[in-house]
Coordinates of C-alpha atoms in Angstrom, one line a residue:
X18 CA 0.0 0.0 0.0
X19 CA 1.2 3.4 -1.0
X20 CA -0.3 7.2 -0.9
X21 CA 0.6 10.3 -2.2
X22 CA 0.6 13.2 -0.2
X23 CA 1.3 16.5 -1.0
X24 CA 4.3 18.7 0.8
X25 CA 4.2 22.2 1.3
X26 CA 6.0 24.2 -0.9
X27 CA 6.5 28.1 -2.3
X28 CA 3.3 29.8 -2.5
X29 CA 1.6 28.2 -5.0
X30 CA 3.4 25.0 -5.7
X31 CA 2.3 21.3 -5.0
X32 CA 4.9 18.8 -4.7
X33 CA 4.3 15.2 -4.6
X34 CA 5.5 12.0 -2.5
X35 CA 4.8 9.0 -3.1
X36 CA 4.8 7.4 0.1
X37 CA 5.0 3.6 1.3
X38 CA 4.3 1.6 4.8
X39 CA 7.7 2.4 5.8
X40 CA 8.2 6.1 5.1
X41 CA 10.0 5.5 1.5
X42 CA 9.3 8.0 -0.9
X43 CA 9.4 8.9 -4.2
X44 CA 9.7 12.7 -4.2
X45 CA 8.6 14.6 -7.5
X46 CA 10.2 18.0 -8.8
X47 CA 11.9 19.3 -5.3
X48 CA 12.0 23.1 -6.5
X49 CA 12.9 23.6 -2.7
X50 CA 14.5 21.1 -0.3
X51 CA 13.8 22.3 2.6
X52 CA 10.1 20.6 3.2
X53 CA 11.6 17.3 2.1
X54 CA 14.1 17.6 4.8
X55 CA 11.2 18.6 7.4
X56 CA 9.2 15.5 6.7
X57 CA 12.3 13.3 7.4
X58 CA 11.8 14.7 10.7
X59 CA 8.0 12.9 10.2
X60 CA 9.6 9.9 9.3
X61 CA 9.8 10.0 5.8
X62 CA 12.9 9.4 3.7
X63 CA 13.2 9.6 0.1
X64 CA 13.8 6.6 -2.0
X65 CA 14.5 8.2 -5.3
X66 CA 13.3 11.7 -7.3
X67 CA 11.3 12.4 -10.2
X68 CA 12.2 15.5 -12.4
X69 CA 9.2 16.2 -15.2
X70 CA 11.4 19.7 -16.4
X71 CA 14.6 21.6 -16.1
X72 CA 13.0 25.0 -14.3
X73 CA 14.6 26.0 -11.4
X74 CA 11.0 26.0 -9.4
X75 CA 10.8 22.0 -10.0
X76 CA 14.6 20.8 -9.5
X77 CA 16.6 23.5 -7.2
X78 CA 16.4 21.5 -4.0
X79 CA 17.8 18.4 -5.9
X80 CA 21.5 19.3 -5.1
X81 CA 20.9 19.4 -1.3
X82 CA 19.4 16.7 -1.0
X83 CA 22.3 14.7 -2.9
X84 CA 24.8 16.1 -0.7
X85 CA 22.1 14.7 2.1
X86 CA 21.8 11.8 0.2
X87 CA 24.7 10.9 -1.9
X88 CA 23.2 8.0 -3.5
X89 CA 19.5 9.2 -4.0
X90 CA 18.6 8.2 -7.6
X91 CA 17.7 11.2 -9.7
X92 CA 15.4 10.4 -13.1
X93 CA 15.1 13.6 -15.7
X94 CA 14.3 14.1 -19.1
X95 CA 17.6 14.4 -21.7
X96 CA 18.2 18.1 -20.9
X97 CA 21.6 19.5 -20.4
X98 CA 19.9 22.0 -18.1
X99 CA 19.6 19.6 -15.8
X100 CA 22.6 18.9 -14.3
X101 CA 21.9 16.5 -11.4
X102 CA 20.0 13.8 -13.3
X103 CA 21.9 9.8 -12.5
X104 CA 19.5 8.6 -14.8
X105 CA 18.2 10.1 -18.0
X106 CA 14.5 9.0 -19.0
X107 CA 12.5 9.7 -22.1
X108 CA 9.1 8.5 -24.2
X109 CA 7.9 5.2 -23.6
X110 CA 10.8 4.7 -20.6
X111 CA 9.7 2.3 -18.0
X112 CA 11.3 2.9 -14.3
X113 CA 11.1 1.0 -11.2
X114 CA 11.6 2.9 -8.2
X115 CA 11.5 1.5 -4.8
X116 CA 9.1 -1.2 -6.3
X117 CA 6.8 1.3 -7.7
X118 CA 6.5 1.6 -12.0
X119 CA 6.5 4.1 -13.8
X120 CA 5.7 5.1 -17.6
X121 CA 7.5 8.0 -18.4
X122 CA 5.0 10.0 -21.6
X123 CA 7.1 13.0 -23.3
X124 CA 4.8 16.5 -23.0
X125 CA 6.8 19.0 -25.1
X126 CA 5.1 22.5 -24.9
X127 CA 5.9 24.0 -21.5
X128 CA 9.4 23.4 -22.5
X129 CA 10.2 21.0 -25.2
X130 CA 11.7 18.0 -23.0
X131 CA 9.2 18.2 -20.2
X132 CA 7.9 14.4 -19.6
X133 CA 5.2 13.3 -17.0
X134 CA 5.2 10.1 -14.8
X135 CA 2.1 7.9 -15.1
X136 CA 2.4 5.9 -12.1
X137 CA 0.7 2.1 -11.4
X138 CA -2.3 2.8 -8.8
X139 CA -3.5 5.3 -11.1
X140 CA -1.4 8.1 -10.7
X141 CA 0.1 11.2 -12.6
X142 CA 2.8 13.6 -11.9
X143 CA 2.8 16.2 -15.0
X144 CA 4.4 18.7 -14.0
X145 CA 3.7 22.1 -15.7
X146 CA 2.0 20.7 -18.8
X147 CA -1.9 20.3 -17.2
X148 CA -3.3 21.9 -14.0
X149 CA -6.9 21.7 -12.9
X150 CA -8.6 23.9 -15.4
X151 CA -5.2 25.1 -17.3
X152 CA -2.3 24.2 -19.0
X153 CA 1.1 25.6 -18.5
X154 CA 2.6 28.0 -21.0
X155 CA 4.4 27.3 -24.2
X156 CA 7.8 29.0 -22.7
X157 CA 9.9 26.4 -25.6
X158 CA 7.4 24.7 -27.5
X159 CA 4.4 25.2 -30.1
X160 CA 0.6 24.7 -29.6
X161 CA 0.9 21.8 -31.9
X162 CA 3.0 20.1 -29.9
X163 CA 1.5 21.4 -26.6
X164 CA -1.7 20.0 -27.6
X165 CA -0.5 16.8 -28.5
X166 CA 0.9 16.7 -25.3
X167 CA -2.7 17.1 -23.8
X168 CA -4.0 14.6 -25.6
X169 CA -2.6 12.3 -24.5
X170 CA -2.9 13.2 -21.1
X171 CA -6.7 13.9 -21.9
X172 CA -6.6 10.0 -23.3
X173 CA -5.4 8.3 -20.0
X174 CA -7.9 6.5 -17.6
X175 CA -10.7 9.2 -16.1
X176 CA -10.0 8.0 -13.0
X177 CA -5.8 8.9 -13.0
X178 CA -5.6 11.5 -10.1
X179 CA -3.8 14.3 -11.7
X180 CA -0.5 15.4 -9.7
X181 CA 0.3 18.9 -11.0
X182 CA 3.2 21.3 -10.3
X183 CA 1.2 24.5 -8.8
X184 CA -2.4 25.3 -7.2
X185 CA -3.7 27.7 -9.6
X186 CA -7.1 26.2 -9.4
X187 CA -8.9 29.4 -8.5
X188 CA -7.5 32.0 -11.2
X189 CA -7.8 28.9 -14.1
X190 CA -11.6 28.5 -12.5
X191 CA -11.9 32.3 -13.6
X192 CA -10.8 31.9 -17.1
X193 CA -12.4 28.5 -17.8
X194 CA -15.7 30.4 -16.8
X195 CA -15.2 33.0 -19.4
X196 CA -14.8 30.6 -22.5
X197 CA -17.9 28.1 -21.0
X198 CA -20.3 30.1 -19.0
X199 CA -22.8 27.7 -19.6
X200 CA -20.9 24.5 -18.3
X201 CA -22.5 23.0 -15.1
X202 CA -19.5 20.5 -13.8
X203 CA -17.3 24.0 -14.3
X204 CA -19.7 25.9 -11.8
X205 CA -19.6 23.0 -9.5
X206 CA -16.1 22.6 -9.8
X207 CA -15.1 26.1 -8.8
X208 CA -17.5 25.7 -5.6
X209 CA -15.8 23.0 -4.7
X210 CA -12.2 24.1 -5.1
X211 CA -13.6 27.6 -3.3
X212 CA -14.6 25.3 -0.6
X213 CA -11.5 23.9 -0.3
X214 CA -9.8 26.8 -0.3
X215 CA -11.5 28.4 2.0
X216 CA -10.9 25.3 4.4
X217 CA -7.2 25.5 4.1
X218 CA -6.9 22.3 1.9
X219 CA -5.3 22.1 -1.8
X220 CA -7.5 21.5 -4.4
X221 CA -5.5 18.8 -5.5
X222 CA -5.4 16.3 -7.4
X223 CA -8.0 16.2 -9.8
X224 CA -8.9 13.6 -12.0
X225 CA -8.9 13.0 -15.7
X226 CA -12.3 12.6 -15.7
X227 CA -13.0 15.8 -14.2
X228 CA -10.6 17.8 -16.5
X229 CA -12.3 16.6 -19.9
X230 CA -16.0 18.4 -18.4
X231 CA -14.0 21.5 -17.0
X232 CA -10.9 22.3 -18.7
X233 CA -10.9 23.9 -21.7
X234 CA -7.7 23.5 -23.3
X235 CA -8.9 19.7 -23.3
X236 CA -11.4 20.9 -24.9
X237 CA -10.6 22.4 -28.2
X238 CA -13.4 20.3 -30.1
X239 CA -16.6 21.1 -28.0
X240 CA -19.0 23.6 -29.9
X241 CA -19.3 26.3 -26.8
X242 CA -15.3 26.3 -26.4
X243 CA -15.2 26.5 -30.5
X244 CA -17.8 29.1 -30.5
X245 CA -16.1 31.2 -27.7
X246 CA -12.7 31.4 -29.8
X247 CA -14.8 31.8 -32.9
X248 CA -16.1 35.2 -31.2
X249 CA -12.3 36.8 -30.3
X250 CA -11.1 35.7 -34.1
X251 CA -14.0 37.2 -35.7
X252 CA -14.1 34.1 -37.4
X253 CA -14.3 30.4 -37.1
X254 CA -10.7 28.8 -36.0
X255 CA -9.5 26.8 -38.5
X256 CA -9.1 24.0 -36.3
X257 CA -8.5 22.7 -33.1
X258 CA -4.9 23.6 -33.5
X259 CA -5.8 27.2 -33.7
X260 CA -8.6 26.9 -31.5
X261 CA -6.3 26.0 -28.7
X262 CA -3.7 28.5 -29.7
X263 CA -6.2 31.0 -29.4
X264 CA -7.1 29.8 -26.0
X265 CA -3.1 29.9 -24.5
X266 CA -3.1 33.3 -26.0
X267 CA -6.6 34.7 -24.5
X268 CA -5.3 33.5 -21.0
X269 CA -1.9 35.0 -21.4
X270 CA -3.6 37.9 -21.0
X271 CA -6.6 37.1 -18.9
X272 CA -7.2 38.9 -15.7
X273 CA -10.5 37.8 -13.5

């Protein structure tokens, strides 16, 4: 038996350990080391790191906790950037870590190696390529490739609980209303996350399931989302391609 719990981290960042019966853990994008070290404290000790991307954010507490830890396994996609990997991963990579699998799935777009860990038990650590409501930003890659990249994502089991990289549930909430006004789960949704909130508790994860009725970049082909694009172009988008470019672009600049 395993879970996954979620350690403090800056402001609005989530980062994930998976944790067994005896405290071993499977730590995922340490932009900070500092909370890993405060839950050894709790008893837990880390078996191994995940790395989905090179930005500081997601990997600057990697180096401490190597000199802690000189033998900690480090897995990262091929990226010079990222200088502490022991192990490089890419597309289609299997890992086993502490007993646990792993399918590593390449998610260029956020930046062009990024990869996400689809875990056995159903769960997935993505990184900065899908939030609850959102997507990251194309910093490296194009929305072709970025919405492959969802896809995909949008493709695995609707029950996979959806590990993410930052809590920006509330402000993607706000956009996500403006393109589907008219979408029920997306107004239950946001009162549930506001809920949450408001209780002190992160919003996450979500599940697949629950980003195909409320996310709209996963949602480039439904006829509201379509039509909302359709009314900033002036025009019908081409396709989904530009339909989701259009989306990244209107959030860019989005302020609730």
């Amino acid at each position: 038996p395993m879970r996954v719990a979620g350690l403090p981290a800056f402001e609005d960042h989530c980062r994930w350990a998976r944790v067994d019966d005896e405290g071993n853990a499977v730590i995922v994008d340490p932009g900070d080391a500092a909370p890993v070290l405060a839950a050894t404290e709790l008893g837990m000790w880390p078996a191994g790191i995940l790395l989905t991307h090179h930005h500081p954010d997601h990997c600057g507490g990697v180096a401490a906790l190597r000199q802690r830890w000189p033998t900690l396994p480090v897995f990262a996609p091929e990226d010079e950037r990222i200088t502490q990997a022991t192990q490089r991963v890419g597309e289609g990579s299997r890992l086993q870590l502490n007993g646990w699998d792993f399918e590593v799935i390449a998610v260029p777009g956020h930046t062009l190696s990024h990869v996400a860990y689809h875990g056995e038990g159903g769960h997935l650590f993505c990184g900065d390529t899908l939030f609850s409501m959102g997507c990251g930003r194309m910093f490296e890659g194009t929305p072709p490739q970025m919405l492959a990249s969802l896809d995909r994502l949008a493709a695995l089991p609707s029950t996979t609980a959806v590990c993410c990289g930052h809590e920006y549930t509330m402000a993607n909430a706000a956009f996500a209303l403006a393109v589907e006004p008219a979408n029920d789960a997306l107004h239950r949704r946001q009162q549930e996350a506001q809920a949450m909130r408001h209780a002190g508790r992160p919003t996450l994860p979500t599940s697949i399931a629950q980003e195909r009725e409320t996310n709209p970049f996963l949602r480039t082909d439904v006829p509201a989302v379509r039509e909302a694009v359709s009314r900033r172009l002036g025009r019908p988008p081409a396709d989904r391609v530009e339909t989701f470019a259009e989306l990244r672009r209107w959030k860019d600049g989005f302020r609730a």
